[in-house]
mmCIF file of C-alpha atoms in Angstrom:
data_model
loop_
_atom_site.group_PDB
_atom_site.id
_atom_site.type_symbol
_atom_site.label_atom_id
_atom_site.label_comp_id
_atom_site.label_asym_id
_atom_site.label_seq_id
_atom_site.Cartn_x
_atom_site.Cartn_y
_atom_site.Cartn_z
ATOM 1 C CA MET A 132 61.165 282.843 94.162
ATOM 2 C CA LYS A 133 63.283 283.403 92.230
ATOM 3 C CA ASN A 134 66.005 280.419 91.149
ATOM 4 C CA THR A 135 69.132 280.484 93.426
ATOM 5 C CA HIS A 136 71.108 277.415 91.142
ATOM 6 C CA PRO A 137 70.314 277.947 87.694
ATOM 7 C CA GLN A 138 73.927 276.702 86.560
ATOM 8 C CA GLY A 139 73.208 273.563 89.103
ATOM 9 C CA SER A 140 69.620 272.863 87.760
ATOM 10 C CA ALA A 141 71.120 273.273 83.891
ATOM 11 C CA GLN A 142 73.879 270.136 84.747
ATOM 12 C CA THR A 143 71.568 268.591 86.253
ATOM 13 C CA LEU A 144 68.708 269.032 82.958
ATOM 14 C CA ALA A 145 72.001 267.793 80.577
ATOM 15 C CA GLY A 146 72.883 264.619 83.112
ATOM 16 C CA ARG A 147 69.336 263.729 82.561
ATOM 17 C CA ILE A 148 69.488 263.932 79.462
ATOM 18 C CA THR A 149 72.940 262.583 79.195
ATOM 19 C CA GLU A 150 71.442 259.516 80.979
ATOM 20 C CA TRP A 151 68.222 259.027 79.197
ATOM 21 C CA LEU A 152 70.272 259.102 75.385
ATOM 22 C CA THR A 153 72.889 256.586 76.850
ATOM 23 C CA PHE A 154 69.723 254.680 77.542
ATOM 24 C CA ASP A 155 68.526 255.137 74.138
ATOM 25 C CA ASN A 156 71.460 254.475 72.238
ATOM 26 C CA MET A 157 71.623 251.211 74.489
ATOM 27 C CA HIS A 158 67.634 249.912 73.176
ATOM 28 C CA HIS A 159 68.242 249.901 69.978
ATOM 29 C CA GLN A 160 71.757 248.691 70.114
ATOM 30 C CA TRP A 161 70.250 245.660 71.843
ATOM 31 C CA LEU A 162 67.373 246.040 69.293
ATOM 32 C CA LEU A 163 70.008 245.666 66.169
ATOM 33 C CA LEU A 164 71.750 242.943 68.559
ATOM 34 C CA ALA A 165 68.671 240.728 68.710
ATOM 35 C CA ALA A 166 67.604 240.886 65.300
ATOM 36 C CA CYS A 167 70.889 240.445 63.894
ATOM 37 C CA PHE A 168 70.578 236.994 65.703
ATOM 38 C CA TRP A 169 67.255 236.473 64.606
ATOM 39 C CA VAL A 170 68.406 236.421 60.805
ATOM 40 C CA ILE A 171 71.527 234.672 61.793
ATOM 41 C CA PHE A 172 69.217 231.553 63.976
ATOM 42 C CA MET A 173 66.339 231.713 60.053
ATOM 43 C CA PHE A 174 69.774 230.864 57.858
ATOM 44 C CA MET A 175 70.490 228.015 60.500
ATOM 45 C CA VAL A 176 67.104 226.999 59.486
ATOM 46 C CA ALA A 177 67.448 227.608 55.755
ATOM 47 C CA SER A 178 70.336 225.752 55.650
ATOM 48 C CA LYS A 179 69.364 222.853 57.475
ATOM 49 C CA PHE A 180 66.384 222.718 55.070
ATOM 50 C CA ILE A 181 68.595 223.040 52.419
ATOM 51 C CA THR A 182 70.394 220.217 53.433
ATOM 52 C CA LEU A 183 67.589 218.229 53.576
ATOM 53 C CA THR A 184 66.297 218.599 50.728
ATOM 54 C CA PHE A 185 69.072 217.628 48.349
ATOM 55 C CA LYS A 186 70.787 215.197 51.034
ATOM 56 C CA ASP A 187 69.591 212.143 48.020
ATOM 57 C CA PRO A 188 72.503 212.489 45.455
ATOM 58 C CA ASP A 189 70.219 210.785 42.928
ATOM 59 C CA ALA A 190 68.073 213.837 43.232
ATOM 60 C CA TYR A 191 70.725 216.473 43.417
ATOM 61 C CA SER A 192 72.792 215.434 40.201
ATOM 62 C CA ALA A 193 69.361 214.757 38.256
ATOM 63 C CA LYS A 194 68.201 218.454 39.074
ATOM 64 C CA GLN A 195 72.006 219.167 38.259
ATOM 65 C CA GLU A 196 71.584 217.919 34.773
ATOM 66 C CA PHE A 197 68.330 219.895 34.213
ATOM 67 C CA LEU A 198 70.232 222.636 35.009
ATOM 68 C CA PHE A 199 73.043 222.393 32.745
ATOM 69 C CA LEU A 200 70.790 220.505 29.577
ATOM 70 C CA THR A 201 68.142 223.485 29.641
ATOM 71 C CA ALA A 202 70.470 225.940 30.107
ATOM 72 C CA VAL A 203 73.425 225.659 29.151
ATOM 73 C CA PRO A 204 73.157 222.751 26.203
ATOM 74 C CA ASP A 205 76.688 223.804 25.249
ATOM 75 C CA ALA A 206 78.432 222.840 28.317
ATOM 76 C CA GLY A 207 80.466 220.403 28.788
ATOM 77 C CA LYS A 208 79.922 216.689 29.762
ATOM 78 C CA LEU A 209 78.795 216.698 33.150
ATOM 79 C CA PRO A 210 81.498 214.072 35.560
ATOM 80 C CA GLY A 211 79.649 210.718 37.297
ATOM 81 C CA GLU A 212 77.066 208.591 36.696
ATOM 82 C CA LYS A 213 73.633 210.255 35.095
ATOM 83 C CA HIS A 214 69.733 210.054 36.966
ATOM 84 C CA PHE A 215 66.996 210.085 35.190
ATOM 85 C CA PRO A 216 63.299 210.460 36.384
ATOM 86 C CA GLU A 217 61.203 207.342 35.471
ATOM 87 C CA GLU A 218 58.459 209.196 34.913
ATOM 88 C CA LEU A 219 59.380 210.844 31.443
ATOM 89 C CA LYS A 220 58.223 208.338 28.491
ATOM 90 C CA PRO A 221 60.195 209.321 25.257
ATOM 91 C CA THR A 222 57.458 210.858 22.220
ATOM 92 C CA GLY A 223 58.786 210.082 19.086
ATOM 93 C CA LYS A 224 60.565 212.790 18.092
ATOM 94 C CA VAL A 225 61.858 215.462 21.753
ATOM 95 C CA PRO A 226 61.475 218.761 20.761
ATOM 96 C CA SER A 227 64.675 221.317 20.753
ATOM 97 C CA ASP A 228 63.840 222.659 23.845
ATOM 98 C CA ASN A 229 63.274 219.022 25.131
ATOM 99 C CA ARG A 230 66.585 218.355 26.745
ATOM 100 C CA LEU A 231 65.528 216.256 29.868
ATOM 101 C CA VAL A 232 63.277 213.973 28.319
ATOM 102 C CA GLN A 233 66.737 213.303 25.467
ATOM 103 C CA PRO A 234 69.041 211.085 28.261
ATOM 104 C CA LEU A 235 66.097 209.347 28.392
ATOM 105 C CA VAL A 236 65.679 208.312 25.213
ATOM 106 C CA TYR A 237 69.431 207.260 24.900
ATOM 107 C CA VAL A 238 69.396 205.222 27.757
ATOM 108 C CA GLU A 239 66.017 203.591 26.852
ATOM 109 C CA ARG A 240 67.201 202.737 23.376
ATOM 110 C CA LEU A 241 69.972 200.493 25.354
ATOM 111 C CA GLU A 242 67.834 199.194 27.571
ATOM 112 C CA LEU A 243 65.845 197.522 24.518
ATOM 113 C CA ILE A 244 68.594 196.516 23.147
ATOM 114 C CA ARG A 245 69.618 194.361 25.835
ATOM 115 C CA ASN A 246 66.820 192.919 26.291
ATOM 116 C CA VAL A 247 66.233 191.686 22.611
ATOM 117 C CA CYS A 248 69.568 190.190 23.082
ATOM 118 C CA ARG A 249 68.393 188.005 25.715
ATOM 119 C CA ASP A 250 65.517 187.099 23.648
ATOM 120 C CA GLU A 251 66.722 183.456 23.150
ATOM 121 C CA ALA A 252 63.479 183.631 19.657
ATOM 122 C CA LEU A 253 65.537 185.982 18.215
ATOM 123 C CA LYS A 254 69.022 184.724 18.917
ATOM 124 C CA ASN A 255 69.340 183.971 15.188
ATOM 125 C CA LEU A 256 68.749 188.352 13.986
ATOM 126 C CA SER A 257 70.198 189.670 16.948
ATOM 127 C CA HIS A 258 73.947 188.036 17.409
ATOM 128 C CA THR A 259 76.928 188.318 15.207
ATOM 129 C CA ALA A 260 80.889 187.684 15.793
ATOM 130 C CA VAL A 261 82.585 190.186 16.166
ATOM 131 C CA SER A 262 84.218 189.433 12.998
ATOM 132 C CA LYS A 263 86.988 191.519 10.862
ATOM 133 C CA PHE A 264 83.767 191.955 8.278
ATOM 134 C CA VAL A 265 82.390 194.334 11.888
ATOM 135 C CA LEU A 266 85.710 195.768 13.570
ATOM 136 C CA ASP A 267 86.479 197.018 9.137
ATOM 137 C CA ARG A 268 82.931 198.760 9.490
ATOM 138 C CA ILE A 269 84.733 200.777 12.933
ATOM 139 C CA PHE A 270 86.606 203.855 12.904
ATOM 140 C CA VAL A 271 88.967 204.859 15.643
ATOM 141 C CA CYS A 272 90.056 208.705 17.141
ATOM 142 C CA ASP A 273 92.479 207.469 19.170
ATOM 143 C CA LYS A 274 93.041 211.707 20.303
ATOM 144 C CA HIS A 275 89.741 211.536 21.927
ATOM 145 C CA LYS A 276 88.755 208.215 22.690
ATOM 146 C CA ILE A 277 85.930 207.517 19.685
ATOM 147 C CA LEU A 278 85.118 204.751 18.065
ATOM 148 C CA PHE A 279 82.177 205.091 15.299
ATOM 149 C CA CYS A 280 79.920 202.125 13.663
ATOM 150 C CA GLN A 281 79.617 202.879 10.279
ATOM 151 C CA THR A 282 76.465 202.325 8.958
ATOM 152 C CA PRO A 283 75.974 203.229 5.260
ATOM 153 C CA LYS A 284 72.949 205.004 4.087
ATOM 154 C CA VAL A 285 72.161 206.722 7.383
ATOM 155 C CA GLY A 286 74.302 210.584 7.436
ATOM 156 C CA ASN A 287 77.590 208.487 7.574
ATOM 157 C CA THR A 288 79.070 210.652 5.392
ATOM 158 C CA GLN A 289 78.904 213.416 7.952
ATOM 159 C CA TRP A 290 79.710 211.913 11.159
ATOM 160 C CA LYS A 291 83.133 210.827 9.047
ATOM 161 C CA LYS A 292 84.434 214.410 8.468
ATOM 162 C CA VAL A 293 83.611 215.002 12.016
ATOM 163 C CA LEU A 294 86.273 212.347 13.259
ATOM 164 C CA ILE A 295 88.355 213.580 10.177
ATOM 165 C CA VAL A 296 88.736 217.134 11.713
ATOM 166 C CA LEU A 297 89.135 215.343 15.287
ATOM 167 C CA ASN A 298 91.949 212.907 13.835
ATOM 168 C CA GLY A 299 93.972 216.451 12.101
ATOM 169 C CA ALA A 300 94.090 215.509 8.997
ATOM 170 C CA PHE A 301 91.835 218.334 8.364
ATOM 171 C CA PRO A 302 91.308 221.899 10.149
ATOM 172 C CA SER A 303 87.439 222.263 9.881
ATOM 173 C CA ILE A 304 84.595 219.905 7.738
ATOM 174 C CA GLU A 305 83.888 222.926 4.892
ATOM 175 C CA GLU A 306 88.219 221.897 4.812
ATOM 176 C CA ILE A 307 87.542 218.219 3.817
ATOM 177 C CA PRO A 308 87.185 217.175 -0.281
ATOM 178 C CA GLU A 309 84.764 215.067 -0.806
ATOM 179 C CA ASN A 310 86.544 212.943 -2.408
ATOM 180 C CA VAL A 311 88.487 212.330 0.420
ATOM 181 C CA VAL A 312 85.813 211.702 2.996
ATOM 182 C CA HIS A 313 85.443 208.068 1.516
ATOM 183 C CA ASP A 314 89.360 207.068 0.568
ATOM 184 C CA HIS A 315 90.503 205.379 3.111
ATOM 185 C CA GLU A 316 93.890 205.829 2.977
ATOM 186 C CA LYS A 317 93.857 209.699 2.768
ATOM 187 C CA ASN A 318 90.987 210.691 5.759
ATOM 188 C CA GLY A 319 93.507 209.836 8.055
ATOM 189 C CA LEU A 320 90.519 207.123 9.522
ATOM 190 C CA PRO A 321 92.081 203.682 10.828
ATOM 191 C CA ARG A 322 90.042 201.705 11.510
ATOM 192 C CA LEU A 323 89.782 199.093 14.171
ATOM 193 C CA SER A 324 91.121 196.164 12.489
ATOM 194 C CA SER A 325 94.176 197.346 11.850
ATOM 195 C CA PHE A 326 94.850 196.720 15.660
ATOM 196 C CA SER A 327 96.490 193.954 17.352
ATOM 197 C CA ASP A 328 93.552 191.778 19.490
ATOM 198 C CA ALA A 329 94.954 193.762 22.366
ATOM 199 C CA GLU A 330 94.519 196.878 21.018
ATOM 200 C CA ILE A 331 90.935 196.410 19.915
ATOM 201 C CA GLN A 332 89.868 195.088 23.460
ATOM 202 C CA LYS A 333 91.207 198.014 25.219
ATOM 203 C CA ARG A 334 89.584 200.178 22.763
ATOM 204 C CA LEU A 335 86.179 198.351 22.843
ATOM 205 C CA LYS A 336 86.128 198.481 26.671
ATOM 206 C CA THR A 337 87.305 201.824 27.052
ATOM 207 C CA TYR A 338 86.530 204.113 24.504
ATOM 208 C CA PHE A 339 83.435 206.124 23.583
ATOM 209 C CA LYS A 340 81.231 203.660 21.297
ATOM 210 C CA PHE A 341 78.787 205.013 19.113
ATOM 211 C CA PHE A 342 76.907 204.392 15.420
ATOM 212 C CA ILE A 343 73.165 205.995 13.940
ATOM 213 C CA VAL A 344 69.745 203.877 12.450
ATOM 214 C CA ARG A 345 67.194 204.939 10.411
ATOM 215 C CA ASP A 346 64.305 202.837 9.498
ATOM 216 C CA PRO A 347 65.337 199.544 7.987
ATOM 217 C CA PHE A 348 63.006 199.650 4.892
ATOM 218 C CA GLU A 349 63.265 203.238 4.155
ATOM 219 C CA ARG A 350 67.477 202.765 4.048
ATOM 220 C CA LEU A 351 66.993 199.611 1.678
ATOM 221 C CA ILE A 352 65.225 202.223 -0.391
ATOM 222 C CA SER A 353 68.142 204.781 -0.155
ATOM 223 C CA ALA A 354 70.282 202.060 -0.563
ATOM 224 C CA PHE A 355 68.991 201.476 -4.273
ATOM 225 C CA LYS A 356 68.952 205.380 -4.753
ATOM 226 C CA ASP A 357 72.222 205.886 -4.116
ATOM 227 C CA LYS A 358 73.607 202.568 -6.042
ATOM 228 C CA PHE A 359 71.209 201.251 -8.134
ATOM 229 C CA VAL A 360 69.254 204.599 -9.543
ATOM 230 C CA HIS A 361 71.448 207.837 -9.244
ATOM 231 C CA ASN A 362 74.916 206.473 -8.240
ATOM 232 C CA PRO A 363 76.589 210.089 -7.454
ATOM 233 C CA ARG A 364 79.695 208.769 -6.877
ATOM 234 C CA PHE A 365 80.515 206.674 -10.222
ATOM 235 C CA GLU A 366 80.599 203.520 -9.246
ATOM 236 C CA PRO A 367 80.109 201.664 -12.231
ATOM 237 C CA TRP A 368 80.425 198.103 -10.197
ATOM 238 C CA TYR A 369 76.859 198.580 -8.593
ATOM 239 C CA ARG A 370 75.040 198.931 -12.357
ATOM 240 C CA HIS A 371 77.213 196.921 -14.146
ATOM 241 C CA GLU A 372 78.590 193.879 -12.100
ATOM 242 C CA ILE A 373 76.248 193.916 -8.732
ATOM 243 C CA ALA A 374 73.006 194.695 -10.130
ATOM 244 C CA PRO A 375 73.559 192.146 -13.608
ATOM 245 C CA GLY A 376 73.730 189.316 -10.544
ATOM 246 C CA ILE A 377 70.687 189.763 -8.659
ATOM 247 C CA ILE A 378 68.429 190.352 -12.384
ATOM 248 C CA ARG A 379 69.790 187.005 -12.817
ATOM 249 C CA LYS A 380 69.012 185.074 -9.759
ATOM 250 C CA TYR A 381 65.527 186.978 -9.357
ATOM 251 C CA ARG A 382 63.809 188.198 -11.718
ATOM 252 C CA LYS A 383 60.744 186.613 -12.292
ATOM 253 C CA ASN A 384 60.275 187.939 -16.197
ATOM 254 C CA ARG A 385 63.399 186.589 -17.845
ATOM 255 C CA THR A 386 62.278 188.729 -21.241
ATOM 256 C CA GLU A 387 62.051 192.017 -19.511
ATOM 257 C CA THR A 388 64.874 194.391 -20.161
ATOM 258 C CA ARG A 389 65.191 197.242 -17.891
ATOM 259 C CA GLY A 390 68.262 197.271 -15.547
ATOM 260 C CA ILE A 391 67.549 196.559 -11.893
ATOM 261 C CA GLN A 392 64.048 196.999 -9.838
ATOM 262 C CA PHE A 393 63.377 197.205 -6.474
ATOM 263 C CA GLU A 394 61.407 194.764 -6.280
ATOM 264 C CA ASP A 395 64.572 192.330 -7.964
ATOM 265 C CA PHE A 396 66.303 194.288 -4.888
ATOM 266 C CA VAL A 397 63.980 192.832 -2.308
ATOM 267 C CA ARG A 398 63.957 189.171 -3.950
ATOM 268 C CA TYR A 399 67.379 188.934 -3.019
ATOM 269 C CA LEU A 400 68.009 190.623 0.346
ATOM 270 C CA GLY A 401 64.924 188.419 1.332
ATOM 271 C CA ASP A 402 66.350 185.145 0.046
ATOM 272 C CA PRO A 403 67.834 183.110 2.731
ATOM 273 C CA ASN A 404 69.748 181.828 0.411
ATOM 274 C CA HIS A 405 71.142 185.373 -0.560
ATOM 275 C CA ARG A 406 75.300 184.551 1.055
ATOM 276 C CA TRP A 407 76.236 182.874 -2.141
ATOM 277 C CA LEU A 408 75.569 186.280 -3.943
ATOM 278 C CA ASP A 409 77.135 188.184 -0.761
ATOM 279 C CA LEU A 410 80.385 186.923 -1.067
ATOM 280 C CA GLN A 411 80.628 187.578 -4.710
ATOM 281 C CA PHE A 412 79.757 190.845 -4.096
ATOM 282 C CA GLY A 413 82.202 192.239 -0.731
ATOM 283 C CA ASP A 414 82.208 195.058 0.885
ATOM 284 C CA HIS A 415 79.891 196.107 -0.982
ATOM 285 C CA ILE A 416 77.023 194.712 0.184
ATOM 286 C CA ILE A 417 77.634 196.983 3.872
ATOM 287 C CA HIS A 418 74.763 198.996 2.013
ATOM 288 C CA TRP A 419 72.158 197.120 2.957
ATOM 289 C CA VAL A 420 73.439 194.525 5.527
ATOM 290 C CA THR A 421 71.892 194.343 8.974
ATOM 291 C CA TYR A 422 72.769 196.911 11.563
ATOM 292 C CA VAL A 423 73.509 193.462 13.471
ATOM 293 C CA GLU A 424 76.232 192.331 10.657
ATOM 294 C CA LEU A 425 77.989 195.706 10.641
ATOM 295 C CA CYS A 426 78.371 196.584 14.573
ATOM 296 C CA ALA A 427 77.099 193.662 16.369
ATOM 297 C CA PRO A 428 75.297 195.536 19.033
ATOM 298 C CA CYS A 429 74.440 192.665 21.123
ATOM 299 C CA GLU A 430 77.870 191.661 21.210
ATOM 300 C CA ILE A 431 79.581 195.670 21.743
ATOM 301 C CA LYS A 432 78.551 197.554 24.783
ATOM 302 C CA TYR A 433 77.812 200.853 23.067
ATOM 303 C CA SER A 434 77.719 204.101 24.092
ATOM 304 C CA VAL A 435 74.915 205.781 22.263
ATOM 305 C CA ILE A 436 72.744 205.019 19.554
ATOM 306 C CA GLY A 437 71.097 207.857 17.220
ATOM 307 C CA HIS A 438 68.170 207.560 15.157
ATOM 308 C CA HIS A 439 68.322 208.874 11.570
ATOM 309 C CA GLU A 440 64.795 210.343 12.742
ATOM 310 C CA THR A 441 65.873 212.143 15.392
ATOM 311 C CA LEU A 442 69.065 213.531 14.608
ATOM 312 C CA GLU A 443 68.498 217.432 14.855
ATOM 313 C CA ASP A 444 68.650 216.279 18.312
ATOM 314 C CA ASP A 445 70.962 213.351 18.614
ATOM 315 C CA ALA A 446 74.114 214.852 17.022
ATOM 316 C CA PRO A 447 74.803 217.118 19.806
ATOM 317 C CA TYR A 448 73.816 214.568 21.945
ATOM 318 C CA ILE A 449 76.671 212.741 21.125
ATOM 319 C CA LEU A 450 78.848 215.264 20.538
ATOM 320 C CA LYS A 451 78.703 216.208 23.927
ATOM 321 C CA GLU A 452 78.565 213.164 25.720
ATOM 322 C CA ALA A 453 81.658 212.291 23.636
ATOM 323 C CA GLY A 454 83.144 215.323 25.224
ATOM 324 C CA ILE A 455 83.820 217.309 21.956
ATOM 325 C CA ASP A 456 81.277 219.571 21.634
ATOM 326 C CA HIS A 457 83.237 222.489 21.991
ATOM 327 C CA LEU A 458 86.048 220.956 18.751
ATOM 328 C CA VAL A 459 83.895 220.744 16.161
ATOM 329 C CA SER A 460 79.683 220.397 15.229
ATOM 330 C CA TYR A 461 77.548 218.175 12.692
ATOM 331 C CA PRO A 462 76.985 220.228 9.887
ATOM 332 C CA THR A 463 73.603 221.360 9.159
ATOM 333 C CA ILE A 464 70.677 219.458 8.725
ATOM 334 C CA PRO A 465 68.858 220.199 5.708
ATOM 335 C CA PRO A 466 64.963 220.756 7.022
ATOM 336 C CA GLY A 467 62.696 217.823 6.767
ATOM 337 C CA ILE A 468 65.796 215.353 5.246
ATOM 338 C CA THR A 469 65.486 213.601 8.302
ATOM 339 C CA VAL A 470 61.643 213.183 8.370
ATOM 340 C CA TYR A 471 60.192 209.305 7.886
ATOM 341 C CA ASN A 472 58.593 209.299 4.397
ATOM 342 C CA LYS A 473 55.686 207.169 4.727
ATOM 343 C CA THR A 474 54.052 207.345 1.275
ATOM 344 C CA LYS A 475 57.707 207.007 -0.129
ATOM 345 C CA VAL A 476 58.163 203.392 1.505
ATOM 346 C CA GLU A 477 54.244 202.497 0.358
ATOM 347 C CA ARG A 478 55.687 203.709 -3.593
ATOM 348 C CA TYR A 479 58.719 201.316 -3.428
ATOM 349 C CA PHE A 480 57.138 198.385 -2.373
ATOM 350 C CA LEU A 481 53.819 199.120 -4.193
ATOM 351 C CA GLY A 482 53.381 196.078 -6.613
ATOM 352 C CA ILE A 483 55.835 193.645 -4.802
ATOM 353 C CA SER A 484 54.131 190.183 -3.495
ATOM 354 C CA LYS A 485 53.105 190.028 0.334
ATOM 355 C CA ARG A 486 55.321 186.908 0.211
ATOM 356 C CA ASP A 487 58.618 189.036 -0.504
ATOM 357 C CA ILE A 488 58.521 191.664 1.690
ATOM 358 C CA ARG A 489 57.100 188.680 4.868
ATOM 359 C CA ARG A 490 60.781 187.424 4.192
ATOM 360 C CA LEU A 491 62.350 190.293 3.404
ATOM 361 C CA TYR A 492 60.851 191.135 6.801
ATOM 362 C CA ALA A 493 62.144 188.742 8.155
ATOM 363 C CA ARG A 494 65.673 188.377 8.023
ATOM 364 C CA PHE A 495 65.498 192.331 8.857
ATOM 365 C CA GLU A 496 62.893 191.395 12.241
ATOM 366 C CA GLY A 497 66.634 192.037 14.536
ATOM 367 C CA ASP A 498 67.138 195.440 13.213
ATOM 368 C CA PHE A 499 63.299 196.822 13.643
ATOM 369 C CA LYS A 500 63.236 195.061 16.784
ATOM 370 C CA LEU A 501 66.467 196.221 18.835
ATOM 371 C CA PHE A 502 66.335 199.834 18.240
ATOM 372 C CA GLY A 503 62.401 200.150 18.171
ATOM 373 C CA TYR A 504 60.920 200.207 14.957
ATOM 374 C CA GLN A 505 57.764 199.578 13.902
ATOM 375 C CA LYS A 506 56.692 196.586 12.684
ATOM 376 C CA PRO A 507 55.676 197.555 9.216
ATOM 377 C CA ASP A 508 52.249 195.676 9.325
ATOM 378 C CA PHE A 509 50.616 198.780 6.227
ATOM 379 C CA LEU A 510 53.317 196.257 4.088
ATOM 380 C CA LEU A 511 52.768 192.895 5.814
ATOM 381 C CA ASN A 512 49.122 192.811 5.938
#
């Protein structure tokens, strides 16, 4: 039978198709809406998890420090107190790419100083008055609030250059004439002793303070070579005034006509009554007196103690902590120059009596213990 209402049937079919499409579109919309709600829900759960994970500020600051020290080693000083994981232990020289260990090393160095300073048995070797002699050793950079205690024969010339540039006396380290570095009338480095008592105390309490140390016996060898053997700065008083004074008092063989020997030097330094000669020599003794006598580490709370043996890592860290790493760089360190040389130490002490070496160690024992240097048993026993 023929369909007598073809137009109506077509309209009915079109209506059903439209209804089906509308239903299908709504179905997809509901699915899309449900998917959106699911994503939002998961995001909320993840956010809550992240919040719980980093809720501990100590844990976060440690992770934040790791990020800055590894990924952006040249970044500026991080605000706030630093926290370091206790399970990490220093292992001598720290590789340049292992920045996480470095801060712990510096914290442990300061903690060691505090512990040794509290040791009553070492009080005479670790404590000294903050006298004018000490204040004369500390150079001031008011512009960046830095105090640097000079410890000769430990790369101090380069640190002086850094401060000279920071104080604005010269635009760059390369432009500083060598004869100006140690000329305190021209280098623009004021000493802490030049300020009033109130100004001194203010700077000691609020400024960033640091100094550098090295193995005490190796430093003495360096001082002897620099002042009595090579004397590159042409300072005649060391050979013509100080050396004869040491020889007259401490040389065993009076018929020996050679210039001062390291054995004479050791005997002078290890003499418990060395101070009467020190008074005659004046400030020249800064090249071989103890770090305690130079910088008073038990009386002054230093911010960082650098070690010559790890200077490749310590110098950038000090600049960063002082907030000046974007202004100046420490001069390039020649390869191997900061490595402790046991063979050289053994060679210089060869032939010197155990008694004299033990007396020398007795004087410098405070330096060995304050700064974590091993007792040189290979020389003492």
